[in-house]
XYZ file of C-alpha atoms in Angstrom:
166
model
C 17.891 12.242 -1.267
C 17.044 8.574 -1.889
C 14.796 6.734 0.532
C 16.623 4.403 2.971
C 16.542 0.721 1.971
C 16.432 -2.313 4.264
C 17.948 -5.645 3.286
C 15.889 -8.611 4.461
C 17.288 -12.116 4.111
C 14.670 -14.721 3.189
C 16.557 -17.994 2.764
C 14.320 -21.036 3.118
C 16.449 -22.256 6.033
C 15.263 -19.230 8.084
C 11.702 -20.529 8.114
C 10.218 -23.582 9.783
C 8.502 -24.492 6.519
C 9.171 -23.322 2.964
C 5.502 -22.437 2.668
C 6.090 -19.563 5.129
C 8.577 -18.040 2.697
C 6.101 -18.538 -0.159
C 3.320 -16.820 1.798
C 5.581 -13.874 2.656
C 6.660 -13.512 -0.982
C 3.073 -13.698 -2.210
C 2.047 -11.057 0.340
C 4.918 -8.860 -0.825
C 3.818 -9.199 -4.459
C 0.273 -8.175 -3.510
C 1.431 -5.132 -1.525
C 4.112 -3.972 -3.951
C 2.120 -4.639 -7.147
C 1.676 -0.932 -8.065
C 5.462 -0.441 -7.852
C 6.534 -3.653 -9.609
C 7.592 -3.544 -13.228
C 8.337 -7.230 -13.748
C 8.813 -10.588 -12.092
C 11.046 -12.968 -14.030
C 12.887 -16.208 -13.452
C 15.292 -18.431 -15.319
C 13.263 -21.540 -16.244
C 16.312 -23.640 -17.114
C 17.430 -26.255 -14.580
C 14.614 -25.738 -12.078
C 15.138 -27.940 -9.008
C 13.305 -28.488 -5.733
C 15.254 -27.185 -2.735
C 15.824 -29.620 0.134
C 13.924 -27.257 2.469
C 10.690 -27.755 0.508
C 8.109 -29.460 2.722
C 4.352 -29.835 2.209
C 4.194 -28.406 -1.310
C 6.882 -30.728 -2.786
C 4.530 -32.620 -5.116
C 2.679 -29.488 -6.236
C 5.885 -27.584 -6.964
C 7.403 -30.593 -8.722
C 4.365 -30.646 -11.030
C 4.971 -26.942 -11.828
C 8.613 -27.731 -12.616
C 7.577 -30.666 -14.815
C 5.125 -28.444 -16.723
C 7.872 -25.870 -17.398
C 10.321 -28.623 -18.378
C 7.781 -30.016 -20.877
C 7.515 -26.679 -22.707
C 9.686 -26.133 -25.783
C 13.177 -25.130 -24.633
C 13.776 -21.383 -24.622
C 16.352 -20.004 -27.020
C 19.520 -19.054 -25.203
C 21.793 -16.393 -26.491
C 25.429 -15.980 -25.678
C 26.023 -14.105 -22.400
C 22.325 -13.682 -21.609
C 19.988 -15.556 -19.340
C 16.693 -16.927 -20.475
C 13.913 -15.225 -18.585
C 10.328 -16.210 -18.155
C 8.071 -13.319 -17.177
C 5.058 -13.690 -14.899
C 1.967 -11.478 -15.026
C 1.486 -10.557 -11.374
C -2.064 -9.369 -12.044
C -2.950 -13.007 -12.751
C -3.480 -14.801 -9.425
C -2.352 -18.189 -10.771
C 0.787 -16.717 -12.353
C 1.634 -14.953 -9.080
C 1.129 -18.234 -7.168
C 3.333 -20.112 -9.666
C 6.071 -17.482 -9.441
C 6.179 -17.620 -5.640
C 6.709 -21.397 -5.711
C 9.184 -21.484 -8.603
C 11.300 -18.520 -7.449
C 13.082 -20.660 -4.866
C 13.607 -23.449 -7.453
C 15.210 -21.275 -10.113
C 18.884 -20.439 -10.629
C 17.741 -16.794 -10.618
C 14.386 -15.134 -9.929
C 14.010 -11.363 -9.717
C 11.283 -8.824 -8.972
C 12.100 -5.431 -10.475
C 10.601 -2.033 -9.771
C 8.748 -0.098 -12.445
C 11.349 0.968 -15.001
C 13.731 -1.817 -13.853
C 15.822 0.596 -11.819
C 15.590 -1.228 -8.494
C 15.645 -4.880 -7.494
C 13.071 -5.593 -4.770
C 13.525 -9.355 -4.498
C 16.011 -11.873 -5.779
C 16.181 -15.621 -5.221
C 18.618 -18.286 -6.281
C 17.484 -21.759 -5.268
C 16.887 -21.733 -1.498
C 18.579 -18.353 -0.990
C 16.677 -15.064 -1.246
C 16.885 -11.392 -0.349
C 14.470 -8.434 -0.315
C 15.688 -4.835 -0.721
C 12.853 -2.594 0.409
C 12.569 1.183 0.629
C 11.227 2.234 4.038
C 7.770 3.178 2.750
C 7.310 -0.196 1.015
C 8.717 -2.084 4.018
C 6.150 -0.393 6.291
C 3.282 -1.392 3.958
C 4.636 -4.940 3.713
C 5.004 -5.355 7.472
C 1.473 -3.952 7.975
C 0.098 -6.538 5.516
C 1.946 -9.384 7.247
C 0.614 -8.258 10.624
C -2.937 -7.820 9.258
C -2.888 -11.461 8.132
C -2.005 -12.482 11.696
C 1.482 -13.704 10.820
C 4.705 -13.038 12.686
C 7.383 -10.923 11.054
C 10.734 -12.751 11.260
C 12.822 -11.395 14.162
C 15.826 -10.766 11.874
C 13.631 -8.565 9.703
C 12.460 -6.483 12.646
C 16.038 -5.773 13.704
C 17.316 -4.987 10.175
C 18.569 -1.419 9.814
C 17.728 0.726 6.803
C 20.629 2.330 4.950
C 20.645 5.232 2.545
C 21.891 4.035 -0.845
C 25.149 5.481 -2.099
C 25.006 7.635 -5.226
C 25.647 5.552 -8.344
C 29.110 7.046 -8.862
C 30.254 5.917 -5.391
C 29.069 2.307 -5.708
C 32.099 1.110 -7.620
C-alpha cells in the first residue's frame, strides 16, 4: 500500500517575507536530497513576484544572468527545462530563488515518478510522503523556525491507484 501523502501549500502570500519560503524550500532540498532525482525550471520569461522583499536585487541579478545566456531551443509541445545540480550549494541556492520566478519549477523524486514540489510564479505546493514530511518538519524545528500552521493541520491522504485517478 502506498505511503500517505500530505499536500502543503507554499504560496509566497502565506509568508511574511518571501525569504521564509526560500529558506523552507532550501531546507526541504537538503533533507530530501537522497530521494530527489531532479530539480528543473523553465528559464523562459522569468519574472520577480510582487511578494519578493529583501532579496529583490539579488534575485533580479540571477534572472538577468539567465536572460543573458543563449536562448534555449524550444520544441513544439515541450517546455524548456534547466536542470540544477542539488549537490552544488550555489546551484541549490539559485534554484530556491528562481523557482518562484519561473512559469514552472519542479522537484521530482528519483526515477521521476513523484512530484515533491512545484512552483509557478508566486504559487507553490509540496506533496510529501509521511516519512519525508516528518524528516522535513524535524529539520525546520531543529533550525528554530516555526512550521506554518496550515502545514501542521494538513491531513495526509493515501494516493489512489493509478487506474482510479482518471
